GROMACS .gro file of C-alpha atoms in nm:
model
  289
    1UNK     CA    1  16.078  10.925  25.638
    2UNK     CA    2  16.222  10.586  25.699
    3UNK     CA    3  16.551  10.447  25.489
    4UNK     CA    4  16.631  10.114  25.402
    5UNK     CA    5  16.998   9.992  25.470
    6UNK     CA    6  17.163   9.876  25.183
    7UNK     CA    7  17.404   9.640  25.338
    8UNK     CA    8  17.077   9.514  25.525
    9UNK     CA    9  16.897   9.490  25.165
   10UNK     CA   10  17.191   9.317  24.977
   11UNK     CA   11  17.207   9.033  25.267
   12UNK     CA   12  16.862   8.954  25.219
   13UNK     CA   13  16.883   8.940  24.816
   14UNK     CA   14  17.195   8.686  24.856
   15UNK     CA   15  17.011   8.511  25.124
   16UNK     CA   16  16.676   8.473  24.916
   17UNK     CA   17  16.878   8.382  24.608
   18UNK     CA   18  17.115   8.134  24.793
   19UNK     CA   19  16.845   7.975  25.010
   20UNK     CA   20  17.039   8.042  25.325
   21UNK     CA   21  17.152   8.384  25.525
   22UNK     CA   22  17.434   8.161  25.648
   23UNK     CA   23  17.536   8.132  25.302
   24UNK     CA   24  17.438   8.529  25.237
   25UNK     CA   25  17.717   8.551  25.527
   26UNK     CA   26  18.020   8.375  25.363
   27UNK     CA   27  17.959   8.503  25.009
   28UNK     CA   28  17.990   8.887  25.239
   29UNK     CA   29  18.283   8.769  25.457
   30UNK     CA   30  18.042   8.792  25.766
   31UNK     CA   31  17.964   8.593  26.038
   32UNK     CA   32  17.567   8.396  25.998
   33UNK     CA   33  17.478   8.599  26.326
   34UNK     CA   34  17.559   8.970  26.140
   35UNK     CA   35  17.377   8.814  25.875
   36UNK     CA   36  17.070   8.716  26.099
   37UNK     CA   37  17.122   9.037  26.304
   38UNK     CA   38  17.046   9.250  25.962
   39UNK     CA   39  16.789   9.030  25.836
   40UNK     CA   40  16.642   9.195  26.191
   41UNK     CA   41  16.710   9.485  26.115
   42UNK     CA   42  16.549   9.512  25.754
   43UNK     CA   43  16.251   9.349  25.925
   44UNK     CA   44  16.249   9.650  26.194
   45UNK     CA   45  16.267   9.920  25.930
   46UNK     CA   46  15.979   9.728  25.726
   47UNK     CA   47  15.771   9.658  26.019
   48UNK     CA   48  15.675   9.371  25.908
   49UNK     CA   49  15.803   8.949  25.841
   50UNK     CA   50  16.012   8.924  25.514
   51UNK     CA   51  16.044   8.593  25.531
   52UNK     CA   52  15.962   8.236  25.606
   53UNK     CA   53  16.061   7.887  25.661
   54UNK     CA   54  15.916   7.611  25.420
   55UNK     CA   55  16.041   7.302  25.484
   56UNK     CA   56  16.432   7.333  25.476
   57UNK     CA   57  16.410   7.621  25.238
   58UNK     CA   58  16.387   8.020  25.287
   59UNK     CA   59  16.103   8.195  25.097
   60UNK     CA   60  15.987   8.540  25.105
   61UNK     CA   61  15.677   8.653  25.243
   62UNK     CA   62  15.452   8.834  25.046
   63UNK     CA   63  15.588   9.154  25.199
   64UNK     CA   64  15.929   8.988  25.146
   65UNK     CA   65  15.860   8.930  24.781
   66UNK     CA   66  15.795   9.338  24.719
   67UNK     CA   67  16.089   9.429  24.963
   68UNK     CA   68  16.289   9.175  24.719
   69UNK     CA   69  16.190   9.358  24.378
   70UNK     CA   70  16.288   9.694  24.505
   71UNK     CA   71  16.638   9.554  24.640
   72UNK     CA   72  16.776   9.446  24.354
   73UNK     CA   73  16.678   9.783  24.168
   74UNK     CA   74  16.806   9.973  24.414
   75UNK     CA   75  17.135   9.764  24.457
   76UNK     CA   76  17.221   9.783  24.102
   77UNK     CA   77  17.163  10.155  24.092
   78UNK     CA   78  17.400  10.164  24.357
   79UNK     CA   79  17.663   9.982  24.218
   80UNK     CA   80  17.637  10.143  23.905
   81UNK     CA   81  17.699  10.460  24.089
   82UNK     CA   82  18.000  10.370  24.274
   83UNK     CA   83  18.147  10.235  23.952
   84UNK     CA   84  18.098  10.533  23.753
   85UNK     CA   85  18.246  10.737  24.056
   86UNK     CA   86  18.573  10.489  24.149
   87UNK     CA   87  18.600  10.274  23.871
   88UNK     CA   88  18.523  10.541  23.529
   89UNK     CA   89  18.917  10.523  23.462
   90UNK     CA   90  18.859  10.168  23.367
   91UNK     CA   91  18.949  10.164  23.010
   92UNK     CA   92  19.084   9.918  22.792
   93UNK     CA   93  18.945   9.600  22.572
   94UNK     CA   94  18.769   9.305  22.707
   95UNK     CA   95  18.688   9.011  22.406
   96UNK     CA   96  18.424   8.784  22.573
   97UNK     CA   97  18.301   8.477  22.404
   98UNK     CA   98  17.974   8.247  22.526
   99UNK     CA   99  17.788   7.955  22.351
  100UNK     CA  100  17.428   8.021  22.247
  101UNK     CA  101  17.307   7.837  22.558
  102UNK     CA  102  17.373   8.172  22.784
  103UNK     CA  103  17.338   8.474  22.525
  104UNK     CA  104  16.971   8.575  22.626
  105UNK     CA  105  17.030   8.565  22.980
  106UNK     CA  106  17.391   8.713  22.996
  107UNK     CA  107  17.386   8.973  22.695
  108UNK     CA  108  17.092   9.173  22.831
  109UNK     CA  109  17.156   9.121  23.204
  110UNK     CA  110  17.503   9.119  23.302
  111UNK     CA  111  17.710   9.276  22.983
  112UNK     CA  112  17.456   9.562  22.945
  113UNK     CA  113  17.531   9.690  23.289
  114UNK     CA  114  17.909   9.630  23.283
  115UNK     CA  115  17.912   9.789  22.991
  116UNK     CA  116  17.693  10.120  23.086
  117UNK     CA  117  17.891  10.107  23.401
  118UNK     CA  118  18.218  10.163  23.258
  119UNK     CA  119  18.168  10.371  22.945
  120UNK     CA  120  18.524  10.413  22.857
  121UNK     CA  121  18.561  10.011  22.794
  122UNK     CA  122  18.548   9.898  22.500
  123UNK     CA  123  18.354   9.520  22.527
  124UNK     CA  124  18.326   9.289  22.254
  125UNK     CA  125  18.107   8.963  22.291
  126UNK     CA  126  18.130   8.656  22.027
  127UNK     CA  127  17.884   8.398  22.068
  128UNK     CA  128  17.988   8.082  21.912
  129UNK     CA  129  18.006   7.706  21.888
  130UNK     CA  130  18.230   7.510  22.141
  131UNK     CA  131  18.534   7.442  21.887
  132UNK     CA  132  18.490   7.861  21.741
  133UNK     CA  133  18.574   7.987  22.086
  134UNK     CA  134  18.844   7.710  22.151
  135UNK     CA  135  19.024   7.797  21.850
  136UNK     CA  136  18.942   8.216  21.996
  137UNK     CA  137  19.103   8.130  22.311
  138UNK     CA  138  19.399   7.950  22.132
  139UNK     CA  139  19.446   8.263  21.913
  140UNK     CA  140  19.404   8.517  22.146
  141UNK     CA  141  19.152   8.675  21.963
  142UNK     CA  142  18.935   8.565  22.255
  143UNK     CA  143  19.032   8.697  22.641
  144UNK     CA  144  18.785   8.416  22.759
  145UNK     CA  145  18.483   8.256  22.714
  146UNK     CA  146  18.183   8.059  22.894
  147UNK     CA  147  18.059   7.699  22.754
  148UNK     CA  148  18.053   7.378  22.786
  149UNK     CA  149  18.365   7.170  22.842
  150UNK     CA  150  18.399   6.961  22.533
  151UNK     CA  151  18.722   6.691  22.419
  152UNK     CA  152  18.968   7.016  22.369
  153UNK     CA  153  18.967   7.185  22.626
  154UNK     CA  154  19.196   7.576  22.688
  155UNK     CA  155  19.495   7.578  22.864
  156UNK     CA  156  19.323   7.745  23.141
  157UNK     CA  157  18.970   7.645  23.281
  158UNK     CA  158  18.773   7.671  23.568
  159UNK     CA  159  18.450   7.436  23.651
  160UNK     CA  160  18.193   7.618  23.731
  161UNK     CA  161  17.869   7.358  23.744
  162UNK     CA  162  17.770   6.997  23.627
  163UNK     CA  163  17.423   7.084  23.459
  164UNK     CA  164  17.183   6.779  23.375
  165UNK     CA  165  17.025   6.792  23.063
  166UNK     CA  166  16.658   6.743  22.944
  167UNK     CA  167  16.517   6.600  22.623
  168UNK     CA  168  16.276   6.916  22.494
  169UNK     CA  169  15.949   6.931  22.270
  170UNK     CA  170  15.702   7.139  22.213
  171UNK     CA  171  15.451   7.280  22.455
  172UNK     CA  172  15.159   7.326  22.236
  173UNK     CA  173  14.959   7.005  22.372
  174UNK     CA  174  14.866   6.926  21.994
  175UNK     CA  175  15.215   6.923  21.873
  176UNK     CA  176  15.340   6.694  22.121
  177UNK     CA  177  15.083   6.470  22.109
  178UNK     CA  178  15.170   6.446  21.698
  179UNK     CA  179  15.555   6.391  21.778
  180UNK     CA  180  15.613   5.981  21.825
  181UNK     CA  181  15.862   5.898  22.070
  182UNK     CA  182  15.795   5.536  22.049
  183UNK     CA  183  16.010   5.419  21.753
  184UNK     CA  184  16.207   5.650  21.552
  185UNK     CA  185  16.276   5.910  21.786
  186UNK     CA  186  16.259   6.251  21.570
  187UNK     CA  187  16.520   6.430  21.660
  188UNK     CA  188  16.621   6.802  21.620
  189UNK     CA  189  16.964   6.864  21.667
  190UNK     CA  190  17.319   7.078  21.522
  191UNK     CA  191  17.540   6.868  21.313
  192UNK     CA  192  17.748   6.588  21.456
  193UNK     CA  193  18.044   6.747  21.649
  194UNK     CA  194  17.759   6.864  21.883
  195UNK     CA  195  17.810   6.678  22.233
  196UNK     CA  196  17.530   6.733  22.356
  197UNK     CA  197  17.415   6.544  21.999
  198UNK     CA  198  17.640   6.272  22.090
  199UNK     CA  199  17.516   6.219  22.470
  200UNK     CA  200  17.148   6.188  22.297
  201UNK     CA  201  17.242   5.930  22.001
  202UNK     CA  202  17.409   5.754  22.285
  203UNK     CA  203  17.146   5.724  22.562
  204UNK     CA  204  16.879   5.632  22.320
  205UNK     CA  205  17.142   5.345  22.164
  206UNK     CA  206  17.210   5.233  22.514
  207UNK     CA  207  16.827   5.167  22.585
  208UNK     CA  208  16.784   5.009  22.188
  209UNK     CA  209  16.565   5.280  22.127
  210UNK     CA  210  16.569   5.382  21.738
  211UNK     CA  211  16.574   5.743  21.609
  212UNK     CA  212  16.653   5.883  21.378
  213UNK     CA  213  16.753   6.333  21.248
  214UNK     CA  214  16.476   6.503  21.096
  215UNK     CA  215  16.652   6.849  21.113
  216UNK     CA  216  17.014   6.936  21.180
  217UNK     CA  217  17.033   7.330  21.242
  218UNK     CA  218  17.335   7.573  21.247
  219UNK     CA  219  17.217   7.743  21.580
  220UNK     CA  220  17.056   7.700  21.883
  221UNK     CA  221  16.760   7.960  21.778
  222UNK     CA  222  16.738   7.731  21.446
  223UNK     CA  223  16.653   7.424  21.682
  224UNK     CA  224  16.326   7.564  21.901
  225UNK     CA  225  16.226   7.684  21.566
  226UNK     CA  226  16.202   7.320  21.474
  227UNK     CA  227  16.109   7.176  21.805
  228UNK     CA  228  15.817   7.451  21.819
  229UNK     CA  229  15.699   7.366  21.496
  230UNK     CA  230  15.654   7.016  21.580
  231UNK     CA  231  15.942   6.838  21.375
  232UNK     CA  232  16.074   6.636  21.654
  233UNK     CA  233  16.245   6.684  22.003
  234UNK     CA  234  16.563   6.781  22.121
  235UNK     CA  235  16.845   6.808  22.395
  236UNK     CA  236  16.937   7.101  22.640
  237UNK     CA  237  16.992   7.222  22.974
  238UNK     CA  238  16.734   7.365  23.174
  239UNK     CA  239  16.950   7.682  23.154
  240UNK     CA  240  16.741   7.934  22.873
  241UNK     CA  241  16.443   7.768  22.670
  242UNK     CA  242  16.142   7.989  22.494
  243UNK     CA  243  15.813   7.971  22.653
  244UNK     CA  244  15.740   7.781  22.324
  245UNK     CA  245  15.922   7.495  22.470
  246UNK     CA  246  15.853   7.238  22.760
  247UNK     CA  247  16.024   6.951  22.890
  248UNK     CA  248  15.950   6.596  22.809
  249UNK     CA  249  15.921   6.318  22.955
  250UNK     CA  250  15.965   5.893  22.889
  251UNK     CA  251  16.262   5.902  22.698
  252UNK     CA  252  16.607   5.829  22.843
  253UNK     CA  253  16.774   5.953  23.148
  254UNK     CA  254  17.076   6.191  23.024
  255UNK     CA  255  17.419   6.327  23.165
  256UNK     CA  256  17.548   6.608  23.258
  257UNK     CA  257  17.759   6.883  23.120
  258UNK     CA  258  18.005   7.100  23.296
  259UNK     CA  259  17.974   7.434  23.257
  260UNK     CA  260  18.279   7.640  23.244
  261UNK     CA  261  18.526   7.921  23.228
  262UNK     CA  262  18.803   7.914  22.970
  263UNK     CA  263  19.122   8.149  22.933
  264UNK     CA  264  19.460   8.120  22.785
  265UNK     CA  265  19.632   8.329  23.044
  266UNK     CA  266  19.652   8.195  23.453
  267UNK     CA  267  19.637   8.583  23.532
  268UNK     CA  268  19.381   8.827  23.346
  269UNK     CA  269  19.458   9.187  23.300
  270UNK     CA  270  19.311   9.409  23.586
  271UNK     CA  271  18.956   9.536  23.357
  272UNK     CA  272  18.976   9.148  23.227
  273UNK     CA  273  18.917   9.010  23.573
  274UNK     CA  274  18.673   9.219  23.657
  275UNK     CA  275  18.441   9.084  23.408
  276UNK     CA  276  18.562   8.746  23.461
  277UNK     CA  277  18.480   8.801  23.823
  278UNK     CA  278  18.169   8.940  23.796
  279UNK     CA  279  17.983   8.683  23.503
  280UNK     CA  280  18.134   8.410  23.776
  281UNK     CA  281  17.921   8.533  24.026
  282UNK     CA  282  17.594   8.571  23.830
  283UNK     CA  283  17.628   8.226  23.683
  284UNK     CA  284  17.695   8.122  24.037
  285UNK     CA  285  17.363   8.310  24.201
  286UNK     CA  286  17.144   8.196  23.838
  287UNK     CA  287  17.221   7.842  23.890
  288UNK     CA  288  17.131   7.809  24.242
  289UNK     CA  289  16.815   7.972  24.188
   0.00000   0.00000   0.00000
């Protein structure tokens, strides 16, 4: 019975999810002809083409896409191993905080393993608005957290990514067509220290375009209730919407936000760091996808 190398299978995720092996290559301190030389490799144990070339873009082949569902199992059972077996003396407290925005994708995905992984940690996450987790950091009731950079800003931060954002309505066809967009705009948004708020009011005032609030909600879950029930249209990244939800288009052009990483310490305890470390390069490998 054939094995599968694991180096060989964790080059190919990062060079799938990155759109480039030589990219794979730097992110794993290795030179683009290792990389290419285990792409090879993986190909010889498969017997079989894992991926192609579209354009100036890497995609798997259909073989490639299996190969690529099995890697990532099999990499995060091994890395859950080795942290259990080298790292299951990590103990200690680690306070995250993270706007609404990121909860669905981060809670289940990256804080369920670290947590799981490292059993004798004791890991606290606070989602909350932009000024809650400024004040958190402030305090130190909050080791650090992951939003958008607003007018106060911690005395530590790190950019991670200018995201654009999208106005939002609903995708039930019906419910769209009911929603004007000619004059008042409808709009669903949180109260008025919101930015992203702001950078809507201001791109439709810019173009003379009227609106006007038909809902103001105290969470991000309380606006794609709204939007999904038809009462007007909204503003967010294209980072996590429901299904229920679809882009829009004719309105405005809007910004961008930057995304980033906020701490009131330069240097973060050892079992800190690691966390820090890790959500940085999740975000990093979910943006780019």
């Amino acid at each position: 019975m054939r094995s599968l190398d694991l180096d060989a299978l964790r080059c190919f995720v990062l060079g799938i999810e990155l759109g480039s092996f030589a990219a794979a290559a730097e992110r794993l301190n290795r030179s683009p002809s290792a990389a290419s030389a285990q792409l090879k490799k993986l190909e010889q144990q498969c017997n079989t083409s894992l991926v192609t070339k579209i354009g100036r873009h890497l995609e798997p082949t259909e073989a490639g896409e299996i190969i690529l569902a099995y890697a990532r199992r099999m990499l995060q059972l091994n890395d859950e191993a080795l942290n259990q077996l080298v790292e299951n003396s990590l103990t200690g407290k680690v306070v995250f905080g993270l706007q609404e925005d990121f909860s669905d994708v981060l809670l289940p995905q990256l804080l369920g393993v670290f947590s799981r992984s490292h059993p004798n940690l004791q890991l606290q996450s606070i989602v909350g608005r932009h000024q809650e987790l400024m004040d958190g950091i402030q305090s130190g009731e909050l080791d650090f957290s992951l939003g958008w950079r607003g007018e106060k800003s911690a005395p530590y931060s790190e950019l991670l990514a200018e995201l654009p954002l999208y106005w939002y309505g609903p995708a039930n066809k019906y419910l769209k067509e009911s929603i004007n967009i000619s004059k008042p705009v409808p709009l669903v948004m949180l109260d008025g220290s919101c930015i992203i708020r702001q950078q809507a009011i201001a791109a439709l005032d810019r173009k003379g375009i009227p609106w006007k609030i038909t809902f103001v909600g105290r969470s991000l879950s309380n606006l794609w209730s709204a939007v999904d029930a038809g009462l007007g249209v909204t503003v967010r990244s294209s980072f996590s919407h429901p299904d229920t939800i679809s882009k829009l288009d004719g309105l405005p052009v809007l910004g961008k936000l930057r995304l980033c990483l906020d701490r009131n310490q330069y240097k973060l305890e050892k079992v800190q760091e690691q966390l820090y470390d890790e959500l940085k390069q999740q975000l990093t490998l979910y943006i780019k996808k």
